[in-house]
Short mmCIF file of C-alpha atoms and ligand atoms in Angstrom, two decimals:
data_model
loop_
_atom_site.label_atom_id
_atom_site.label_comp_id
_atom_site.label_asym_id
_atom_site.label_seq_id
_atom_site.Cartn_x
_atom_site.Cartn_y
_atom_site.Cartn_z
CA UNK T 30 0.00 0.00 0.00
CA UNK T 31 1.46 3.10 -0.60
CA UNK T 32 2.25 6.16 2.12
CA UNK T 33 -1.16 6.39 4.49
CA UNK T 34 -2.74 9.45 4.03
CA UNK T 35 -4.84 10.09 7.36
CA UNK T 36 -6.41 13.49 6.44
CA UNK T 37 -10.58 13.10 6.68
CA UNK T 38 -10.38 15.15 3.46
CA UNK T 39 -7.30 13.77 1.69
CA UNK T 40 -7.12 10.79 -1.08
CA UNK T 41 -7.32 7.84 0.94
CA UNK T 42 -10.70 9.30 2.41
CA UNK T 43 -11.76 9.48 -1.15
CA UNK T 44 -10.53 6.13 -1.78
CA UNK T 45 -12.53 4.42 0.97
CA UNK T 46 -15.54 5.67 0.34
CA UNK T 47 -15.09 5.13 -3.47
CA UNK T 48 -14.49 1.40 -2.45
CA UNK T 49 -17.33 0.97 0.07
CA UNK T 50 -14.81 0.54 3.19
CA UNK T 51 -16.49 3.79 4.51
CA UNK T 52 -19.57 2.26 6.67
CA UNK T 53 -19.75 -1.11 5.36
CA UNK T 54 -20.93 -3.73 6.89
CA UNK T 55 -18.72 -5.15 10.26
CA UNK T 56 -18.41 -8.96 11.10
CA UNK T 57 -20.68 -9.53 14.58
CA UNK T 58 -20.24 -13.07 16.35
CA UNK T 59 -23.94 -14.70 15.81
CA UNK T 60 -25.55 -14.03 19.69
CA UNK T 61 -29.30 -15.09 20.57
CA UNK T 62 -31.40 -11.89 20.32
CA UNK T 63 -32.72 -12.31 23.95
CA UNK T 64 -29.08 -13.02 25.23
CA UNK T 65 -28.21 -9.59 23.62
CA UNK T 66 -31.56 -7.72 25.12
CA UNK T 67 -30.11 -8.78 28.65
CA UNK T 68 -26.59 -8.02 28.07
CA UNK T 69 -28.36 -4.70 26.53
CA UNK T 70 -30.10 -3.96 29.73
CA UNK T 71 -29.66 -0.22 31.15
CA UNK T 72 -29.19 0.09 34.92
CA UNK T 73 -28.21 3.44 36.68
CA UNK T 74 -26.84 1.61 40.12
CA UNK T 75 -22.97 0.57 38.72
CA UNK T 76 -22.58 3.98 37.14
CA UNK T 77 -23.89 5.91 40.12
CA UNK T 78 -21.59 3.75 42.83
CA UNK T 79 -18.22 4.25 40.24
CA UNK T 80 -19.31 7.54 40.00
CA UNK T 81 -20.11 8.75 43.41
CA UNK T 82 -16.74 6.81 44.04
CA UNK T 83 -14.76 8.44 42.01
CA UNK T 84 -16.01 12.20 42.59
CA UNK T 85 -15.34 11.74 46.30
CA UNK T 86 -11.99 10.22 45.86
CA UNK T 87 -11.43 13.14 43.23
CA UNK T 88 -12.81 15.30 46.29
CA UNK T 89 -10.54 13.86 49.08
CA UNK T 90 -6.94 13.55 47.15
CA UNK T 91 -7.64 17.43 46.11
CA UNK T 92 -8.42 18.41 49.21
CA UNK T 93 -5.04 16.23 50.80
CA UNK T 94 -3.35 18.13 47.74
CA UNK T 95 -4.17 21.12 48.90
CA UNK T 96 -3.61 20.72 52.50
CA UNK T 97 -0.27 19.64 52.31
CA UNK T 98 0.75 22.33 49.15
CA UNK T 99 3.52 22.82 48.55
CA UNK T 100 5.16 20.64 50.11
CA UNK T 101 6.15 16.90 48.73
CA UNK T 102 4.03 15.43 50.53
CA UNK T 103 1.22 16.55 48.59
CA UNK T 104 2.53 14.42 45.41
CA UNK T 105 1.35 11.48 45.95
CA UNK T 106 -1.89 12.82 46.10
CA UNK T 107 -1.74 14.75 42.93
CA UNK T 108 -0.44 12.11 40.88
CA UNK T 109 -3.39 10.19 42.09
CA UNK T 110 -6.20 12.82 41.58
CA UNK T 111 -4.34 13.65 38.58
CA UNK T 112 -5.07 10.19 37.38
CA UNK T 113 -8.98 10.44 38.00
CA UNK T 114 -9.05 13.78 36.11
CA UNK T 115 -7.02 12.84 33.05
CA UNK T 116 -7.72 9.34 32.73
CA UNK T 117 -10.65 8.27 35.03
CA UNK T 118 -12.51 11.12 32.90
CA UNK T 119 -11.58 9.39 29.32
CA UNK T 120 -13.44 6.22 29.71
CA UNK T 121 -16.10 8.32 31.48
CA UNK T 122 -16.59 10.23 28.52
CA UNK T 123 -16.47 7.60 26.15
CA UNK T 124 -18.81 5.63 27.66
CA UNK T 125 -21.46 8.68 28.42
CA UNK T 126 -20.90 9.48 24.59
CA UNK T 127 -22.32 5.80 23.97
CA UNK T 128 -25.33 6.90 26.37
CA UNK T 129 -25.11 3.25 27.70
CA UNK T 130 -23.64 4.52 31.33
CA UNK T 131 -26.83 5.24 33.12
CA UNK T 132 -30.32 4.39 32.36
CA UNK T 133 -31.51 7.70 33.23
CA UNK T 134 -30.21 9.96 30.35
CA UNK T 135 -29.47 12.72 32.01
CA UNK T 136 -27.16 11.16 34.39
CA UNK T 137 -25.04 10.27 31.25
CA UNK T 138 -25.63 13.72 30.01
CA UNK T 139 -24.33 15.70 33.07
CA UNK T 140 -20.99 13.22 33.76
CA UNK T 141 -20.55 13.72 29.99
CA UNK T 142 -20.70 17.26 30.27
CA UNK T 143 -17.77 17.39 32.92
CA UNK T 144 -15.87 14.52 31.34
CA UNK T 145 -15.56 16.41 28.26
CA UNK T 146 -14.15 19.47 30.22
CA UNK T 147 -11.49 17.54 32.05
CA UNK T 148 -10.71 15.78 28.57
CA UNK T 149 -10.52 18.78 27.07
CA UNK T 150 -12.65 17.34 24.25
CA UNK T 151 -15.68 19.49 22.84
CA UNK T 152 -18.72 17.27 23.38
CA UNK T 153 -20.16 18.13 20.75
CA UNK T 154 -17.43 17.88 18.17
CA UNK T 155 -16.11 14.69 19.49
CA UNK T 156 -19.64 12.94 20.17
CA UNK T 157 -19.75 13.16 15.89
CA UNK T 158 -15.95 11.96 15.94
CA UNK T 159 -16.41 8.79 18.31
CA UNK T 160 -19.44 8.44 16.13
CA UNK T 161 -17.56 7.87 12.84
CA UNK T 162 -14.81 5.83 14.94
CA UNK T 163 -17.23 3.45 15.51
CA UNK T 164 -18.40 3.44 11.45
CA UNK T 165 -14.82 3.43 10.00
CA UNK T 166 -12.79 1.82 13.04
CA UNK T 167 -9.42 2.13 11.81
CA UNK T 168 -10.56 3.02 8.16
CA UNK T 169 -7.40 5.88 6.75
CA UNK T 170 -8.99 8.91 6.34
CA UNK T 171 -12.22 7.83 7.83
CA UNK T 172 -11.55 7.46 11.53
CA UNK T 173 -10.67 10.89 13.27
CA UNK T 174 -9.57 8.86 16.65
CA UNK T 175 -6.30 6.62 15.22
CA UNK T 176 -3.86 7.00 17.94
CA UNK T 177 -0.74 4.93 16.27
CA UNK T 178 -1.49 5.47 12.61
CA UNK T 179 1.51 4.32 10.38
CA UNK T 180 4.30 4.93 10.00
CA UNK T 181 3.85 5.30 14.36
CA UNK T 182 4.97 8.62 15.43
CA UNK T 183 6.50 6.96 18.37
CA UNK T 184 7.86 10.36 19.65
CA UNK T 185 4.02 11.69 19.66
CA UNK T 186 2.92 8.36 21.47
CA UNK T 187 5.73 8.83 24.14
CA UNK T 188 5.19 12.69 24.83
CA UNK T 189 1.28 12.03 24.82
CA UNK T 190 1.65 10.16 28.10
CA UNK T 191 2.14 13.40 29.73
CA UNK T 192 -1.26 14.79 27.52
CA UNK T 193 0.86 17.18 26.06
CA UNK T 194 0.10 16.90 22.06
CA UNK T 195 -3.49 16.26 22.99
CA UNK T 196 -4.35 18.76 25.58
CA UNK T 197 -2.07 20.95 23.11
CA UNK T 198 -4.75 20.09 20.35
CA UNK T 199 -7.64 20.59 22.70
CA UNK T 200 -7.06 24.14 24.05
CA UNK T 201 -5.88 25.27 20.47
CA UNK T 202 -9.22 23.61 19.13
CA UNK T 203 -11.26 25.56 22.05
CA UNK T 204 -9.70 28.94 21.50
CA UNK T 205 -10.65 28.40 17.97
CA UNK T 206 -14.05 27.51 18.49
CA UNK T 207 -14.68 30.35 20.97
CA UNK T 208 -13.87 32.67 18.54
CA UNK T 209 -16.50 31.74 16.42
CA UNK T 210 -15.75 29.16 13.77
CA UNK T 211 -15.51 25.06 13.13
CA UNK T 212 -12.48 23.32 11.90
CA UNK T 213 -12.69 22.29 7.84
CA UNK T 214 -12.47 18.83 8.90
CA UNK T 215 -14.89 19.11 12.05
CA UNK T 216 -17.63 20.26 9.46
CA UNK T 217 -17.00 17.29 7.40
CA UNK T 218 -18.64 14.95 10.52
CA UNK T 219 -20.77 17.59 12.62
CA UNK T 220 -24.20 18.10 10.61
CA UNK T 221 -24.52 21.96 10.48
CA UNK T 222 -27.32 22.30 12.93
CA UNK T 223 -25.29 20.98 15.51
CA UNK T 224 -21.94 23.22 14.80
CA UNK T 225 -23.26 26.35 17.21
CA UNK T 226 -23.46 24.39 20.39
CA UNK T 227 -19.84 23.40 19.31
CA UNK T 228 -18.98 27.18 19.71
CA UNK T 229 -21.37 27.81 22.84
CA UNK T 230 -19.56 24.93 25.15
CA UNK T 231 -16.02 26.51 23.52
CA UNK T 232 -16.76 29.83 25.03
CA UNK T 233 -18.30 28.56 28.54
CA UNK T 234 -15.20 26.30 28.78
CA UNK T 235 -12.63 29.62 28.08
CA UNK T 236 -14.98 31.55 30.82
CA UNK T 237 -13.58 28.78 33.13
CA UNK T 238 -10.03 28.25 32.57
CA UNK T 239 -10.28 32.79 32.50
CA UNK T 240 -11.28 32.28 36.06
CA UNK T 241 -8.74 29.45 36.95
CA UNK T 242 -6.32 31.60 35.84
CA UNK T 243 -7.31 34.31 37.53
CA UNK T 244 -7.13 32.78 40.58
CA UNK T 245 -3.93 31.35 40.31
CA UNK T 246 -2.97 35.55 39.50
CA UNK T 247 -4.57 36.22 42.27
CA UNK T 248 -3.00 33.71 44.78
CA UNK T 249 0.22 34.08 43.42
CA UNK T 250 0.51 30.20 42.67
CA UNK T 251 -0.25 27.56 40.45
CA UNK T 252 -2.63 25.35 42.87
CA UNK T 253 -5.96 26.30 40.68
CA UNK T 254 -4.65 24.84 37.72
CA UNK T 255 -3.66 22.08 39.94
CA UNK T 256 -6.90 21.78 40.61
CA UNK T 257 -8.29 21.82 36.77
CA UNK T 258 -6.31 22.02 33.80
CA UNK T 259 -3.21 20.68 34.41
CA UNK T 260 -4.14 16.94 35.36
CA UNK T 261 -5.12 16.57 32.37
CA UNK T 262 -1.42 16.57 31.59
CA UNK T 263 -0.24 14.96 34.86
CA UNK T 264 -2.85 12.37 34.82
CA UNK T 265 -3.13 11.69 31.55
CA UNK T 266 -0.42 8.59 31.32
CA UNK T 267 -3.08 5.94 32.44
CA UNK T 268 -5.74 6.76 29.64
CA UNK T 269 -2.97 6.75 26.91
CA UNK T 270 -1.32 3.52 28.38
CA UNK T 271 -4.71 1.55 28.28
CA UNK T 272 -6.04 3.59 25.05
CA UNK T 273 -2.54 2.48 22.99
CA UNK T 274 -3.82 -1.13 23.31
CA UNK T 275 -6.86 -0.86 21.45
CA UNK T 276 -5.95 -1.07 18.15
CA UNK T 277 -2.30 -0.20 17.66
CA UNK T 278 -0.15 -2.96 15.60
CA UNK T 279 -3.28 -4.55 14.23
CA UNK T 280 -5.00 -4.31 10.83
CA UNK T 281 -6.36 -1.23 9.30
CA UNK T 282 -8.89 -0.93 6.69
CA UNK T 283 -10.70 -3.95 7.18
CA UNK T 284 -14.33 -4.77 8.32
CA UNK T 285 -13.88 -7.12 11.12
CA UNK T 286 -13.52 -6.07 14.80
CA UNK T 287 -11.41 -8.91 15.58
CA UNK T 288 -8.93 -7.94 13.43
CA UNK T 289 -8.28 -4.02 14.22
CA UNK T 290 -9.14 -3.96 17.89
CA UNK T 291 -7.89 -6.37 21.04
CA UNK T 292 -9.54 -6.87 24.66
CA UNK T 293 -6.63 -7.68 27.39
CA UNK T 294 -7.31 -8.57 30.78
CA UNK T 295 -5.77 -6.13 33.22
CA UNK T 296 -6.06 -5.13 37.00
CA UNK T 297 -8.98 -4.37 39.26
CA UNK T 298 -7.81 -0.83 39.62
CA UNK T 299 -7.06 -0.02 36.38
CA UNK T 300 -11.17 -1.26 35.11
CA UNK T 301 -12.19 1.26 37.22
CA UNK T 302 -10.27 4.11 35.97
CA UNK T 303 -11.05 2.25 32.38
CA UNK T 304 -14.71 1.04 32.96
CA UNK T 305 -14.14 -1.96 31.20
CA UNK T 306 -12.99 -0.89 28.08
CA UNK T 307 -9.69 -3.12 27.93
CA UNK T 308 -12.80 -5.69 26.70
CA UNK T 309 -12.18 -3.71 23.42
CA UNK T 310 -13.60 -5.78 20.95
CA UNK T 311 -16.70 -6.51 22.47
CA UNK T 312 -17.36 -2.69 22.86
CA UNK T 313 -16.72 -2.18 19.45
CA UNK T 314 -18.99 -5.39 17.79
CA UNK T 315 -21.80 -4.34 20.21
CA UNK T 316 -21.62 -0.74 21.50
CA UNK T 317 -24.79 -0.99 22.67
CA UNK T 318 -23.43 -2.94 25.90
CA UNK T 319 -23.28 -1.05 29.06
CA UNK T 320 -19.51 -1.14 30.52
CA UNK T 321 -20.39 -3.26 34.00
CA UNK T 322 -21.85 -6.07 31.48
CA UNK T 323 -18.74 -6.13 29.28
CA UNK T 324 -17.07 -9.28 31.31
CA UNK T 325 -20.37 -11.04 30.86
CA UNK T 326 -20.67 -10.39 27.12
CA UNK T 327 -17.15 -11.55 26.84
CA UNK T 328 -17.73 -14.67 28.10
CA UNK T 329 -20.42 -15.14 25.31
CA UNK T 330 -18.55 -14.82 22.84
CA UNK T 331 -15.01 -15.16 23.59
CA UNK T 332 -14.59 -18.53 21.46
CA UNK T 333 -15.52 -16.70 18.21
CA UNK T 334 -12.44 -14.23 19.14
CA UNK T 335 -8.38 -14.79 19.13
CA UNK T 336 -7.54 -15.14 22.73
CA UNK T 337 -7.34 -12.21 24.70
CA UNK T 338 -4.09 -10.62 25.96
CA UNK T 339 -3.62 -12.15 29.88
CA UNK T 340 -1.78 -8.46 30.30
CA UNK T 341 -0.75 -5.05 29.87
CA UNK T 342 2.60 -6.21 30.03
CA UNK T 343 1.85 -8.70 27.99
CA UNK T 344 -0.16 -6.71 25.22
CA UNK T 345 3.06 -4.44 24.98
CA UNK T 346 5.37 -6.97 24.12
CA UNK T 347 3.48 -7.96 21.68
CA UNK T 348 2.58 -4.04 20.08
CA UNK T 349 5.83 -2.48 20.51
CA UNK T 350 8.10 -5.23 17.79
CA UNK T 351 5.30 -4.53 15.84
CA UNK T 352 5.41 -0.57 16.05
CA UNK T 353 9.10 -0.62 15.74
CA UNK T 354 9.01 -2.58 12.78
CA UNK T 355 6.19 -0.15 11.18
CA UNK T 356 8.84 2.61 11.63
CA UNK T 357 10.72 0.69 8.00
CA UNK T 358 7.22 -1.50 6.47
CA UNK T 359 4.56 0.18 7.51
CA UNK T 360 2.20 -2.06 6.37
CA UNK T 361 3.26 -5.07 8.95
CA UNK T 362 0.79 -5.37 11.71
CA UNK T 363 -0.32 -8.42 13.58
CA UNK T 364 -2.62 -11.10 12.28
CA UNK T 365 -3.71 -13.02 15.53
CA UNK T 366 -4.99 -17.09 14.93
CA UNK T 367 -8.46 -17.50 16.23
CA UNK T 368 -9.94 -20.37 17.90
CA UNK T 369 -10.96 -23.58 16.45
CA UNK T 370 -14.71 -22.65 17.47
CA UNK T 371 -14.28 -19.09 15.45
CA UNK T 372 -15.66 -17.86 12.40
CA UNK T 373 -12.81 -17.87 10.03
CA UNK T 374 -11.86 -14.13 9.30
CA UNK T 375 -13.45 -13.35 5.62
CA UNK T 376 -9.96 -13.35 3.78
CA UNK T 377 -11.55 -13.03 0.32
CA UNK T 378 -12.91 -9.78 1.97
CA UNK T 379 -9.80 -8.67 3.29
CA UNK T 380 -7.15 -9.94 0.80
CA UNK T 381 -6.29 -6.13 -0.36
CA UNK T 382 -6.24 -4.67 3.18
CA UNK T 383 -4.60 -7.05 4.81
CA UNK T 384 -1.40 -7.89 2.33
CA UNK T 385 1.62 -8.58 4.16
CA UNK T 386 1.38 -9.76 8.18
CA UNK T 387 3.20 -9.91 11.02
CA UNK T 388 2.64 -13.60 12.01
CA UNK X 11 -53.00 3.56 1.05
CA UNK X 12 -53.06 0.13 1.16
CA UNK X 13 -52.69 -1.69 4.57
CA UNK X 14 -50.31 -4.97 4.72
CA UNK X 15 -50.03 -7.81 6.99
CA UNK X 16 -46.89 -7.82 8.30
CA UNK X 17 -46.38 -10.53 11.40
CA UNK X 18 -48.72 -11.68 14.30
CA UNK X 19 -48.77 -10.06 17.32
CA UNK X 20 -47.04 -12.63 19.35
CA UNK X 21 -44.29 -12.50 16.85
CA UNK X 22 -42.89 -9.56 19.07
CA UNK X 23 -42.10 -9.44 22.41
CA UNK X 24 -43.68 -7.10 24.49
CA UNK X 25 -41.24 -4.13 24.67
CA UNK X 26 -39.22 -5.48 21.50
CA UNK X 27 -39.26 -4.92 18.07
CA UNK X 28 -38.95 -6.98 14.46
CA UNK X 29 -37.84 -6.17 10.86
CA UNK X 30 -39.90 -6.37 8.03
CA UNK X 31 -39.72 -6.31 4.68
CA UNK X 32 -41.80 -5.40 2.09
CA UNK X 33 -41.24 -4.70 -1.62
CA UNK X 34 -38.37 -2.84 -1.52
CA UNK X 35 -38.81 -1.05 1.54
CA UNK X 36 -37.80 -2.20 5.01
CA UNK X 37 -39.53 -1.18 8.34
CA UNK X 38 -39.24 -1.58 12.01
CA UNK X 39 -42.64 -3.01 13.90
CA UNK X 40 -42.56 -2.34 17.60
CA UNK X 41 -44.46 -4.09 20.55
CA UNK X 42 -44.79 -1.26 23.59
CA UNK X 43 -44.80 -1.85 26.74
CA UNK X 44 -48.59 -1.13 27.02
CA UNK X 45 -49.54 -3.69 24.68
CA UNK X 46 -49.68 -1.39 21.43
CA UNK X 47 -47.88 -1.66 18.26
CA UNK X 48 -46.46 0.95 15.85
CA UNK X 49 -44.18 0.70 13.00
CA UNK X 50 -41.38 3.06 11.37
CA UNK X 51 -38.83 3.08 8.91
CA UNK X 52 -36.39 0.09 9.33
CA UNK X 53 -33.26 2.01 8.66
CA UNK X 54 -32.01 4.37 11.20
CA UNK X 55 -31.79 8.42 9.80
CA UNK X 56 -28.37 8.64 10.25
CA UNK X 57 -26.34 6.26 8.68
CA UNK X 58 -28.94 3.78 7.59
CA UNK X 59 -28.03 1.06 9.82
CA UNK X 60 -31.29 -1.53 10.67
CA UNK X 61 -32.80 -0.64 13.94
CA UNK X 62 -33.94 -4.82 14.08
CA UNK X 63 -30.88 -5.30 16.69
CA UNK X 64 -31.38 -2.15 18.13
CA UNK X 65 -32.74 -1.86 22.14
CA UNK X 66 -36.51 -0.91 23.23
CA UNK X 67 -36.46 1.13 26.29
CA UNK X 68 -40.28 1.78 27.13
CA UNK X 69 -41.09 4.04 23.94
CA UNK X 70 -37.74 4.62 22.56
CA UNK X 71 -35.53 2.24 19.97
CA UNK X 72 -31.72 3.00 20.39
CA UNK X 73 -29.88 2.66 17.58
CA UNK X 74 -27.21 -0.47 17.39
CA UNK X 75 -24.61 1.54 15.72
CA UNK X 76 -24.44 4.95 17.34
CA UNK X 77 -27.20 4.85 19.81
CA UNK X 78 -29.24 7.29 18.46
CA UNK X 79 -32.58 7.47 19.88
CA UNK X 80 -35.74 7.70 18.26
CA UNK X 81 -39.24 7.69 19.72
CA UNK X 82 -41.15 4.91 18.07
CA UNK X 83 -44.78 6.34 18.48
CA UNK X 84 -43.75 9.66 16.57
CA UNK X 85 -40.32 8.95 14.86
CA UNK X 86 -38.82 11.87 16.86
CA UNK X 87 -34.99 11.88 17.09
CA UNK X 88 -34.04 12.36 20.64
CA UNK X 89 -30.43 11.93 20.98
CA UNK X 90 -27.48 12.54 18.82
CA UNK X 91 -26.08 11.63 16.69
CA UNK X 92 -29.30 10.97 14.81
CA UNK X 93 -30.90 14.77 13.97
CA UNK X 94 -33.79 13.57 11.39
CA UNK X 95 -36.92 12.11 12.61
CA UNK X 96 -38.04 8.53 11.28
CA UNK X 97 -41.13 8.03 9.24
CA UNK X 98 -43.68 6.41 11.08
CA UNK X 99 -46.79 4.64 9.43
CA UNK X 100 -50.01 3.23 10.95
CA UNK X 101 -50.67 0.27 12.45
CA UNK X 102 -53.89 -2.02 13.30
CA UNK X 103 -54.42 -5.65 14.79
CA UNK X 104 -56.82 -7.31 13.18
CA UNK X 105 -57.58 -11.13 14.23
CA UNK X 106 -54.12 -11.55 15.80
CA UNK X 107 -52.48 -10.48 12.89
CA UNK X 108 -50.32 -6.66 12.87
CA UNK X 109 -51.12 -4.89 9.30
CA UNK X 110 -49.28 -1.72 8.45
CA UNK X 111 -50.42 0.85 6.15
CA UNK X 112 -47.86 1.83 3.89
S1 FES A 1 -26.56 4.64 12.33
FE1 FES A 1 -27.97 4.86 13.90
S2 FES A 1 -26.99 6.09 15.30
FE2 FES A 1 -25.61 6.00 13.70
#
């Protein structure tokens, strides 16, 4: 294939749609319909404990923070409420964008609202983004949200865990939208009705960080931003850490969910800053699926899917060869076996995209 | 217009819906929670995707793909990403039987 061309309005998002990779039909493992109404099933209690939890652990570790600034002893604390604002909030977001949280749609509404903030991510803008992630997963110049796109700008990747090219992006893309106008490429995915509540949340977002800053003027020190706007950088490592592993070193530009995405089992601690979303493929073949019900739908279908990575330590060996060798071919990626009980992948379908793997 | 029978009412499960076909149109028939049935357009206003596996909560059908909601009884989009309503045609039971008029 030649050079990737990741632009939403370049030649390979021409070529896709030309082709009919550009929402085509995806690959879903065969499920009864009333297994899938269960799995389906809304429920506001799991997202009101997680979320109760983590505003009063947000709450406390500030407040610690706080009490012992400036002295080293508040650290610990920061790093850790830092984590909670800049990752925590990611999966938060995502999964409030999906609606499929809470039951009770405002509940998703209002933690999507604050999400967004911490993320720095307009929630209008990137509701229409995630949107045409989940139509074009891993599509070139179809999916706005490819984190390692090829060849991998490693450097990117590595700075990123400190939120800096992201939160960069973010504040650049707010200042632009408070002044009045939508990105070419943001127009190509927001329908135009939509684009002046893109502009409204820009400006009530620049009121806010005005009177962080203020403060911090005021006071003579940097513990506002401390308190909002800067985890987003200091916090930030865990959402890119788990986030890296959802599709990078696997197939792009095919139609199967198996292929471009992987689930990995990792730690108690790290589920609940990721709310489930290390079961990766599952999310993205049924969407509909609330997080807490993720493990069960895994279990229904995990012998129609190549075996999932045991963990994070694990997934990395396995993405970084791959990465490193995309830096000279970049169109190697990994090509995982799947089970004896699996549908075979639909290689007639995927002859052109997939070429030359891995393993 | 002319009306068409299009499944029997136990063919849908209360607060569930079914896909149906006819000619070469495709619809959505819907089973509320009240007992009552309505039908719309089978292919959700955003990006076309079938609503069949999509989820019935009370009078709403979410959308598989995007979760778009849609109110069934008036087609009304109600959540994002889907902006266009849904056509919605009427429905009768008639000796078990669910006939559309389309
Ligand atoms: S296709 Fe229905 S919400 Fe996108």
């Amino acid at each position: 294939m030649a050079k990737r061309d990741y632009s939403l309005l370049g030649p390979n998002a021409r070529h896709a749609v030309e082709t009919g990779l550009a929402a085509a039909e995806w690959y879903h493992t065969d499920i009864p319909r009333a297994q899938m109404k269960e799995l389906m099933k809304r429920s506001d209690q799991p997202a009101i404990r997680d979320t109760i939890l983590l505003f009063a652990s947000m709450i406390g570790l500030a407040g610690i923070g706080i009490a012992f600034w400036s002295s080293w002893w508040s650290a610990p604390f920061w790093l850790a409420y830092g984590v909670l604002y800049g990752s925590a909030m990611d999966s938060r977001w995502h999964e409030c964008s999906h609606g499929t949280a809470f039951k009770t749609r405002h509940y998703n509404d209002w933690l999507y609202q604050i999400a967004s903030f911490c993320m720095v991510r307009n929630p209008v803008s990137w509701r229409w983004s995630h949107a045409r992630h989940h139509t074009d997963t891993i599509i070139v110049g179809r999916d706005p949200e490819i984190v390692a796109m090829r060849p991998p700008a490693l450097f990117r990747i590595a700075v990123n865990f400190l939120g800096i090219f992201d939160a960069y992006d973010g504040w650049k893309r707010m200042l632009y939208n408070a002044s009045g106008r939508i990105h070419p490429e943001e127009a190509d995915y927001i329908p135009e009705q939509e684009q002046p509540k893109v502009i409204r949340v820009a400006r009530i977002w620049v009121a806010i960080y005005a009177a962080t800053i203020a403060l911090a003027l005021a006071m003579g020190s940097i513990l506002p931003l401390m308190v909002i706007g800067l985890p987003r950088l200091y916090g930030a490592w865990h959402h890119v850490l788990t986030g890296v592993m959802q599709h990078a070193g696997l197939a792009d530009n095919v139609t199967d969910h198996r292929l471009n995405s992987r689930t990995v089992y990792i730690n108690p601690v790290s589920r609940f800053i990721y709310w489930n979303m290390n079961y990766h493929v599952e999310h993205h073949m049924f969407p509909m699926v609330p997080y807490h019900r993720l493990p069960d739908l895994h279990a229904a279908i995990k012998h129609d899917l190549p075996a999932a990575n045991t963990s994070m330590w694990q997934a990395y060996r396995e993405i970084l060869p791959i990465l490193r060798r995309q830096l000279a071919y970049e169109d190697v990626f990994l090509k995982r076996d799947l089970p004896p009980t699996a549908k075979p992948y639909r290689e007639d379908f995927h002859a052109a995209a997939l070429g030359a793997a891995a393993e | 217009m002319p009306w068409i029978d299009a499944c029997a009412t136990d063919d849908i499960d209360e607060e569930d819906l079914i896909r149906f076909d006819h000619e070469d149109r495709t619809f959505a028939i819907y089973h509320s929670p009240d007992g009552d049935y309505f039908c719309t357009d089978g292919l959700c206003t955003h990006e076309h995707v079938h609503l069949e596996d999509g989820l019935v909560m009370e009078y709403e059908i979410e959308c598989p793909k995007h979760n778009a909601t849609f109110d069934y009884r008036t087609g009304e989009a109600k959540r994002a990403p889907a902006c266009v309503n849904l056509n919605t045609y009427k429905t009768k039971v008639e000796g078990g039987r669910v006939l559309i008029e389309v």
